[in-house]
CSV table of C-alpha atoms in Angstrom, one decimal:
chain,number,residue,atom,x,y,z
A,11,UNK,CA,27.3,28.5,34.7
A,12,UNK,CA,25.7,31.3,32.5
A,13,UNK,CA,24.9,30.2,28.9
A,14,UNK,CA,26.5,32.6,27.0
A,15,UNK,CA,26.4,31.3,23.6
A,16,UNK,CA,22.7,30.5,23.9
A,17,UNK,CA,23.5,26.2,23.1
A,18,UNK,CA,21.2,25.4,26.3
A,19,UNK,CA,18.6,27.2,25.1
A,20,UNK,CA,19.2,25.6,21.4
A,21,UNK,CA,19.0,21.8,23.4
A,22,UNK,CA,15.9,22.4,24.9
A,23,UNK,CA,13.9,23.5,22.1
A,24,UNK,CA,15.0,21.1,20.4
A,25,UNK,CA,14.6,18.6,23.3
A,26,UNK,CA,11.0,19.7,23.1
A,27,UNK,CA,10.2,20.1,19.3
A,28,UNK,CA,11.3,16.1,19.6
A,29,UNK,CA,8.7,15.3,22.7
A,30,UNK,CA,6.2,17.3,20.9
A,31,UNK,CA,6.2,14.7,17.6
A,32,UNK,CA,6.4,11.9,20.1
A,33,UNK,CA,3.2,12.5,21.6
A,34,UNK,CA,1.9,13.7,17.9
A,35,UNK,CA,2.6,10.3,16.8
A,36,UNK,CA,-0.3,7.8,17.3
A,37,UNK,CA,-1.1,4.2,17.1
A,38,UNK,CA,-4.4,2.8,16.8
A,39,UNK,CA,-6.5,-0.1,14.8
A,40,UNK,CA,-8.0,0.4,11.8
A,41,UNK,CA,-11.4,0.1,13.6
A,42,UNK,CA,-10.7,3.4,15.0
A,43,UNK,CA,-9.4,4.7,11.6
A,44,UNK,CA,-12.0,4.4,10.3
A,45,UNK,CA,-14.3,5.7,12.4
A,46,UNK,CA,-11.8,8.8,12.1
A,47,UNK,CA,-12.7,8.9,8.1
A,48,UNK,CA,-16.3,8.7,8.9
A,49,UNK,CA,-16.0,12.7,11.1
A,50,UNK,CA,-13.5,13.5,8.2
A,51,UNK,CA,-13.0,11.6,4.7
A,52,UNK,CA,-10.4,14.2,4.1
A,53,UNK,CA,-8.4,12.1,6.4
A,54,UNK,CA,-8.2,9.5,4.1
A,55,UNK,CA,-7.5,11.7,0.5
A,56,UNK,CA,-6.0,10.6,-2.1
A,57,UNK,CA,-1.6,12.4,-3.2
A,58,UNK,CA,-3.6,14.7,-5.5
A,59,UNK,CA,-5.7,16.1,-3.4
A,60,UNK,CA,-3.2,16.5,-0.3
A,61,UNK,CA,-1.0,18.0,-3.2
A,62,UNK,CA,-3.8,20.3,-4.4
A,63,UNK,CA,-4.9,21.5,-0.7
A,64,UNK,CA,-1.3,22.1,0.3
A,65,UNK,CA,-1.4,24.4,-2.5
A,66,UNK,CA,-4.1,26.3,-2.1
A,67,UNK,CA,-3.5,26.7,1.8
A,68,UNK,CA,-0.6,28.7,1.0
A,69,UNK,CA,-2.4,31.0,-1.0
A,70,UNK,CA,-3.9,31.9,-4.5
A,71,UNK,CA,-3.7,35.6,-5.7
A,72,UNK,CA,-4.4,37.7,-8.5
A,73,UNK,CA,-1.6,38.6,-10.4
A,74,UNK,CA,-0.8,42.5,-11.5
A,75,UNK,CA,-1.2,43.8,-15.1
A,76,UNK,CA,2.1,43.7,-15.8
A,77,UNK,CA,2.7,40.0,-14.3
A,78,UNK,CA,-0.4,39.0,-16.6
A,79,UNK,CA,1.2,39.5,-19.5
A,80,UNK,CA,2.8,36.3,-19.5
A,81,UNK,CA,-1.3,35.2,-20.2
A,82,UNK,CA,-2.5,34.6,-16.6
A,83,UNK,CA,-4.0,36.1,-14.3
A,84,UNK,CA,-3.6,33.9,-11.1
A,85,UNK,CA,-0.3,33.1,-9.3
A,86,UNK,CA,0.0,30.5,-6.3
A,87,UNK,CA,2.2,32.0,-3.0
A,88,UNK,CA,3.9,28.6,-2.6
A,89,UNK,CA,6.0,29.4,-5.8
A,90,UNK,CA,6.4,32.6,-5.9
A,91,UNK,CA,9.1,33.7,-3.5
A,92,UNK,CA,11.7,31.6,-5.5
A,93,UNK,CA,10.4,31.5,-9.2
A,94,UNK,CA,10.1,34.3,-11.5
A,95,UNK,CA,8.8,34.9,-14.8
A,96,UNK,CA,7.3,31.2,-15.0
A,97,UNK,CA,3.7,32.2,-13.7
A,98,UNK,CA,2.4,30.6,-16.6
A,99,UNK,CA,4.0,27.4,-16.4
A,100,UNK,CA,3.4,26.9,-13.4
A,101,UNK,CA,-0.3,27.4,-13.5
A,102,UNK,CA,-0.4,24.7,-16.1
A,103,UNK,CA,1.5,22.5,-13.5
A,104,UNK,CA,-1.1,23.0,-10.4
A,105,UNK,CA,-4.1,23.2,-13.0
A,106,UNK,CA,-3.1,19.7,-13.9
A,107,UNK,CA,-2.7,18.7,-10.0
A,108,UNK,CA,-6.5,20.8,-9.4
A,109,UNK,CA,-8.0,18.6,-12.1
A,110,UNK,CA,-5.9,15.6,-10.7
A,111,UNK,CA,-7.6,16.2,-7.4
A,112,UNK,CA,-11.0,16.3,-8.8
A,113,UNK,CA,-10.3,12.9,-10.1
A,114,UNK,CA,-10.4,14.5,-14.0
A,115,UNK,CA,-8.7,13.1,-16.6
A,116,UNK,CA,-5.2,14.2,-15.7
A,117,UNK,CA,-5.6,11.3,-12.9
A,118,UNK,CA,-4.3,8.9,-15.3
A,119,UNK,CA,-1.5,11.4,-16.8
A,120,UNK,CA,2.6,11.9,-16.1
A,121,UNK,CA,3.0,16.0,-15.2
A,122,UNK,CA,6.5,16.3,-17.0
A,123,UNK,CA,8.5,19.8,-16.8
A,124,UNK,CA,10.3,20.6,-20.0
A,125,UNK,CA,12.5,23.4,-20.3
A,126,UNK,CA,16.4,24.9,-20.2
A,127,UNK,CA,18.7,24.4,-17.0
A,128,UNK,CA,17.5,27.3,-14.9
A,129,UNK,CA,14.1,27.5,-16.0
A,130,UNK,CA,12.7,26.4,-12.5
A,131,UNK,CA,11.6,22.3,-13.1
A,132,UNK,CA,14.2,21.5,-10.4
A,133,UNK,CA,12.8,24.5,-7.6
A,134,UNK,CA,9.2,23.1,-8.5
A,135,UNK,CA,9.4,20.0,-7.4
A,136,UNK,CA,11.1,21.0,-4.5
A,137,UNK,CA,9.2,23.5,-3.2
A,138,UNK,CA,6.7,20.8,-3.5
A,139,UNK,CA,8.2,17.8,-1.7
A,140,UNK,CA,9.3,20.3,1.5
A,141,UNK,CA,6.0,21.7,1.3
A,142,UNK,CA,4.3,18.4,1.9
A,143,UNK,CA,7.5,17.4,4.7
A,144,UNK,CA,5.3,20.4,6.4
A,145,UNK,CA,1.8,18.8,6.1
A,146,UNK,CA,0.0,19.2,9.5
A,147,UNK,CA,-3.3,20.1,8.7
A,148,UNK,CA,-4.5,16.5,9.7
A,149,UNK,CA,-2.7,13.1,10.4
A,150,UNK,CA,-2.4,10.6,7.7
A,151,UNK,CA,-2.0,7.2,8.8
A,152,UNK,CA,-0.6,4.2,7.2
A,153,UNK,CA,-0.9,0.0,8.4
A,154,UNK,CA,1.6,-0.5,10.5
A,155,UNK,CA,5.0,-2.2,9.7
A,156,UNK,CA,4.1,-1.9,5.4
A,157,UNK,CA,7.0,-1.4,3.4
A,158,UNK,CA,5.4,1.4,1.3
A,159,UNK,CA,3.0,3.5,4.2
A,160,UNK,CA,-0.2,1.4,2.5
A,161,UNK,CA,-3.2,3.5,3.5
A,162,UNK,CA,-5.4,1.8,5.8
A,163,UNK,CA,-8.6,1.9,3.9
A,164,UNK,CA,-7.0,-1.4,1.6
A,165,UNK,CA,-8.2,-3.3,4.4
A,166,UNK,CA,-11.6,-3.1,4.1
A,167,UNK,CA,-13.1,-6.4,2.1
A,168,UNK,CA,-13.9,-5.5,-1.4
A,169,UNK,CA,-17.7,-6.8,-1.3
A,170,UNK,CA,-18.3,-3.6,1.3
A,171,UNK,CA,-16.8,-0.9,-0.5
A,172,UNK,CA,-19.7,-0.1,-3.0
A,173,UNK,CA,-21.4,0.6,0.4
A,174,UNK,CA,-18.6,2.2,2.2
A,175,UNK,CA,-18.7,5.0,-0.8
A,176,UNK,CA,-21.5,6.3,0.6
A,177,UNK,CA,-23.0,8.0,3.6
A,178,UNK,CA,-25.3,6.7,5.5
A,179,UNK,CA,-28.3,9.2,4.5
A,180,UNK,CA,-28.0,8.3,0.7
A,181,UNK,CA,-28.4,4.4,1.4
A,182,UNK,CA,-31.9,3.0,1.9
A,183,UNK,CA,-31.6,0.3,4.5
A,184,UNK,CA,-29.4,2.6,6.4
A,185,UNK,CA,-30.7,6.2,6.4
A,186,UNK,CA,-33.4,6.0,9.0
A,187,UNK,CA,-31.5,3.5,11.0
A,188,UNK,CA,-29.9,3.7,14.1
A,189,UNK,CA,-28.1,0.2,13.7
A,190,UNK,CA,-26.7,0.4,10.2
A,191,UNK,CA,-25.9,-2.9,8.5
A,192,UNK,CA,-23.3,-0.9,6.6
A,193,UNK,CA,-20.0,0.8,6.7
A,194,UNK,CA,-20.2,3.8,5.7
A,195,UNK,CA,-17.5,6.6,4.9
A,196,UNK,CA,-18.1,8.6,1.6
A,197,UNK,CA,-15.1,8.1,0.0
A,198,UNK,CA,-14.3,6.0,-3.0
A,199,UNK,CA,-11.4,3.1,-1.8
A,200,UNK,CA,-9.0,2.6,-4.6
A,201,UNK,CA,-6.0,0.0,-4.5
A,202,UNK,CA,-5.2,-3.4,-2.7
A,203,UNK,CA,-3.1,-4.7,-0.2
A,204,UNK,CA,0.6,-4.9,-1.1
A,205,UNK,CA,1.5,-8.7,-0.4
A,206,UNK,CA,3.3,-8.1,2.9
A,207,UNK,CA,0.3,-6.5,4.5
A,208,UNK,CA,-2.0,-9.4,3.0
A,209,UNK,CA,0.1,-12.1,4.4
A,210,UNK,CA,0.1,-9.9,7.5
A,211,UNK,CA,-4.0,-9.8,7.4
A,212,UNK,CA,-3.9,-13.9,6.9
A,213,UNK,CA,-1.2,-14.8,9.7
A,214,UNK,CA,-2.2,-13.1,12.6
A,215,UNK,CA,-5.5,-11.7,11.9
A,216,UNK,CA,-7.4,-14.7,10.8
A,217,UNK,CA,-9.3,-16.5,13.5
A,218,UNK,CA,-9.6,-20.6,13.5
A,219,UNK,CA,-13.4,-20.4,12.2
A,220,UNK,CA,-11.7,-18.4,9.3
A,221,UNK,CA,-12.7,-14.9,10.1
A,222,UNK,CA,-10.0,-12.4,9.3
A,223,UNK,CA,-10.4,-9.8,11.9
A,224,UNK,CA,-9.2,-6.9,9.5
A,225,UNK,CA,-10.4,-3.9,12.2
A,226,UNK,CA,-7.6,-5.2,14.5
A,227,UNK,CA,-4.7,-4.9,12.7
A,228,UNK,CA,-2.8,-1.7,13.9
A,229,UNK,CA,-1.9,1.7,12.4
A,230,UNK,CA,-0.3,4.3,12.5
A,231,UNK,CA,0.5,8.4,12.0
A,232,UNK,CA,3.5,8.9,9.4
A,233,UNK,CA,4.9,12.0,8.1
A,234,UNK,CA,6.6,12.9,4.6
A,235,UNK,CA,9.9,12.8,4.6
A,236,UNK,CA,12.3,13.4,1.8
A,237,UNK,CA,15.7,11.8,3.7
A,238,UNK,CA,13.4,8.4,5.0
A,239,UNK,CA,12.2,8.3,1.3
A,240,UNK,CA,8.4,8.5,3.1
A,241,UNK,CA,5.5,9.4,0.7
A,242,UNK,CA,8.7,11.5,-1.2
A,243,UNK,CA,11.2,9.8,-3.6
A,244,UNK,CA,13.4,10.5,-6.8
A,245,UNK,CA,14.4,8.6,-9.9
A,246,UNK,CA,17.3,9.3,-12.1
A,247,UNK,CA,18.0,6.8,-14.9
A,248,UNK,CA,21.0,5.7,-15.4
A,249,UNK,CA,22.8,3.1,-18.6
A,250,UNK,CA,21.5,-0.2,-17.1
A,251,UNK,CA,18.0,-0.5,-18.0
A,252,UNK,CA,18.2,-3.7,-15.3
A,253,UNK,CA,19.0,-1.6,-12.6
A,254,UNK,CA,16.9,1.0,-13.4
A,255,UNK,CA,13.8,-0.9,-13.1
A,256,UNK,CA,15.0,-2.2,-9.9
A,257,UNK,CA,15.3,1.1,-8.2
A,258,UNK,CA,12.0,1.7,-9.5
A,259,UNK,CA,10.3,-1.1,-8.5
A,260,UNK,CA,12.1,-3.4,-6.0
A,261,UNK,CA,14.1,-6.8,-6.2
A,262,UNK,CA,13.7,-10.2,-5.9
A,263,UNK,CA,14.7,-11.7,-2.6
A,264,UNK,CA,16.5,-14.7,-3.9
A,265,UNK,CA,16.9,-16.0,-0.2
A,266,UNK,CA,13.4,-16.7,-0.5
A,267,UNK,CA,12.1,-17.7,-3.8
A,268,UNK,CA,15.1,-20.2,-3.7
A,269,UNK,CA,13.8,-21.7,-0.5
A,270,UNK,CA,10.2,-23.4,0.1
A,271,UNK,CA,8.0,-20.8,-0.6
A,272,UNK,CA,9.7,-20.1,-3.9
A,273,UNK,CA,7.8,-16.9,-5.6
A,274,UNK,CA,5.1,-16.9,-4.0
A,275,UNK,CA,6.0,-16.2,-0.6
A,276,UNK,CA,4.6,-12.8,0.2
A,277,UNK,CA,8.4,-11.7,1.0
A,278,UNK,CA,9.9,-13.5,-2.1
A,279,UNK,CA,10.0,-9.5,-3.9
A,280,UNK,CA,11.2,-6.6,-2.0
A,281,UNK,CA,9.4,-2.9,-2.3
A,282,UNK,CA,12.1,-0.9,-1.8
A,283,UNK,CA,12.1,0.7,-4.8
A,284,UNK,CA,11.6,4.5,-5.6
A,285,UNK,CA,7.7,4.2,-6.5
A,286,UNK,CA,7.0,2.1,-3.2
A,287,UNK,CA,8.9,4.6,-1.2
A,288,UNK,CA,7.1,7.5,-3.1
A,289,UNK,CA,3.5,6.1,-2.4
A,290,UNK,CA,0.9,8.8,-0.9
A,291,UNK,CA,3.1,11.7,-2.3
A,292,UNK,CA,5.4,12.5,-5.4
A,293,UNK,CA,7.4,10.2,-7.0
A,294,UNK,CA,10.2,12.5,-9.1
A,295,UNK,CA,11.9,11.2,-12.4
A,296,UNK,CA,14.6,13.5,-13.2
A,297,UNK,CA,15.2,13.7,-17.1
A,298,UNK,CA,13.3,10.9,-17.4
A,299,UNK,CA,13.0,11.2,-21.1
A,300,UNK,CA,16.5,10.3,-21.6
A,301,UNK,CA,15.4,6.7,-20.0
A,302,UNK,CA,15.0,3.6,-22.0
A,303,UNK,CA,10.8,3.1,-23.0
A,304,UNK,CA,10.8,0.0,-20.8
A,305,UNK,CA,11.6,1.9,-18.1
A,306,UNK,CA,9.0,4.5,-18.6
A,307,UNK,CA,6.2,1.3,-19.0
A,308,UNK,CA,6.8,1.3,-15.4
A,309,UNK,CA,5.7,4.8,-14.9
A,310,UNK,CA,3.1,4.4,-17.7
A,311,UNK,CA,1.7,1.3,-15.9
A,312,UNK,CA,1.5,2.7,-12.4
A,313,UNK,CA,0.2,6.1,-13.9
A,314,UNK,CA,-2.5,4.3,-16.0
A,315,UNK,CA,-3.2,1.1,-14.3
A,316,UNK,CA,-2.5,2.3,-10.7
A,317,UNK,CA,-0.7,-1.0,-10.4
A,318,UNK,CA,3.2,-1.7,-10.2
A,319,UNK,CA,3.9,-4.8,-12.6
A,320,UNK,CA,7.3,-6.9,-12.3
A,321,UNK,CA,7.7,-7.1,-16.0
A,322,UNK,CA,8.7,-10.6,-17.1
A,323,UNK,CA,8.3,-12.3,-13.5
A,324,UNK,CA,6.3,-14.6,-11.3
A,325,UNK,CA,5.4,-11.9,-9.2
A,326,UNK,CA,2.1,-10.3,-8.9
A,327,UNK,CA,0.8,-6.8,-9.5
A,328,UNK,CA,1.0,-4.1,-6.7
């Protein structure tokens, strides 16, 4: 029967644009990762510099004399097609993301938009998040089965990562060797395992002559994704400063810290909250000033300490 209103053709492409991220998808070990970082430590960058080279992919131009009257002279393509009259604002909003990227000070800093309904904060972030829902310049990978896409690179033992910042020409017992004793990958490893992927490391990837065999435990591709609250979340506060933190953070699993292992069962607190869910990308508090200030310690903490802390509970920091 003729296809007259062109739906067959619609199924197949999609059909196909589905088979095509299957075989895109891929699942390794982190032996393999990392031997992937060594060809390209970009692999393994950090939400600031994904952010920043997402950015500058789509294009940086000079602005005209008339469009530099608002006091700069550079405009950023991403932005442009929706937002007008803001160029200045937002080159103050990716400067702080370029410097982020280059691990300045901002690193340690909240980016908050301020400005009337209308102004743009809303289109920013957006434009953002979708942008990154398009990231394909190369795969980013995350351990297998973690609750908040944990990058791989947390399972390399802490006594070899001084080493593993390196490469191998700029350390002395490995430069001129063809067996290095060393790992090395040139990028700086920051964070630790969340306790689900720890008590995954110990279970089944610890040997009877105690060697945990950390290179075994499988990964995987991931991709941002605003609806599956990967790498892309949003906060809104609301009037129970209880609940808020919750969303943020997670809850306690009171099946499990009631039972044998109490709280410290790896299990006993949940990461389901917005900043888990938000991990390798953006995490967005809409007016987030309005919130309570022991809400915002929770952004303060994770912005300044890079750790998620459980205020006034057993449980560890993240």
């Amino acid at each position: 029967m003729t296809d007259k209103n062109g739906f067959n053709g619609v199924f197949r492409e999609d059909a196909e644009h589905k088979r095509e991220k299957q075989r895109q998808h891929v699942e390794t070990t982190a032996r393999q990762y990392f031997t992937m970082v060594q060809k390209d430590p970009q692999i393994a960058q950090l939400s600031g510099e994904r952010f920043w080279e997402v950015i500058k992919d789509a294009g940086i131009v000079k602005l005209s004399e008339e469009d530099q009257l608002f006091g700069v002279d550079t405009g950023y393509k991403l932005y442009r097609e929706e937002l007008f009259g803001v160029d200045k604002s937002i080159y103050e909003a990716v400067e702080s993301i370029n410097v982020r990227a280059q691990k300045g000070s901002t690193g340690k800093q909240i980016p908050i938009l301020v400005g009337p309904p209308g102004s743009g904060k809303s289109t920013f972030v957006s434009i953002s998040m979708k942008e990154l829902e398009r990231y394909a310049k190369r795969p980013l990978f995350m351990i297998k089965g973690c609750p908040k896409q944990e990058e791989p690179l947390h399972l390399l033992p802490r006594n070899m990562r001084e080493k593993a910042m390196l490469r191998q020409e700029n350390c002395p017992e490995c430069a001129n060797s063809d067996t290095p004793k060393h790992l090395h990958l040139g990028v700086k490893i920051e964070g630790d395992l969340c306790p689900v992927c720890r008590d995954l490391l110990l279970t089944k990837y610890k040997s009877d002559d105690g060697v945990v065999r950390w290179w075994d435990v499988p990964v995987e591709t991931f991709t941002f994704s605003i609806q599956s609250r990967k790498g892309l979340s949003s906060f809104e506060p609301s009037d129970q400063i209880a609940a808020d933190i919750t969303i943020l953070s997670g809850r306690e699993n009171m099946a499990i810290t009631q039972g044998p292992g109490g709280y410290k069962h790896p299990r006993a607190y949940e990461l389901s909250g917005e900043i888990p869910a938000g991990e390798r990308g953006i995490v967005e508090g809409r007016e987030i000033l309005s919130s309570d200030p022991s809400v915002l310690r929770v952004f303060f903490s994770v912005a300044q300490e890079q750790q998620l802390k459980i205020e006034g509970s057993y449980f560890p920091h993240i």
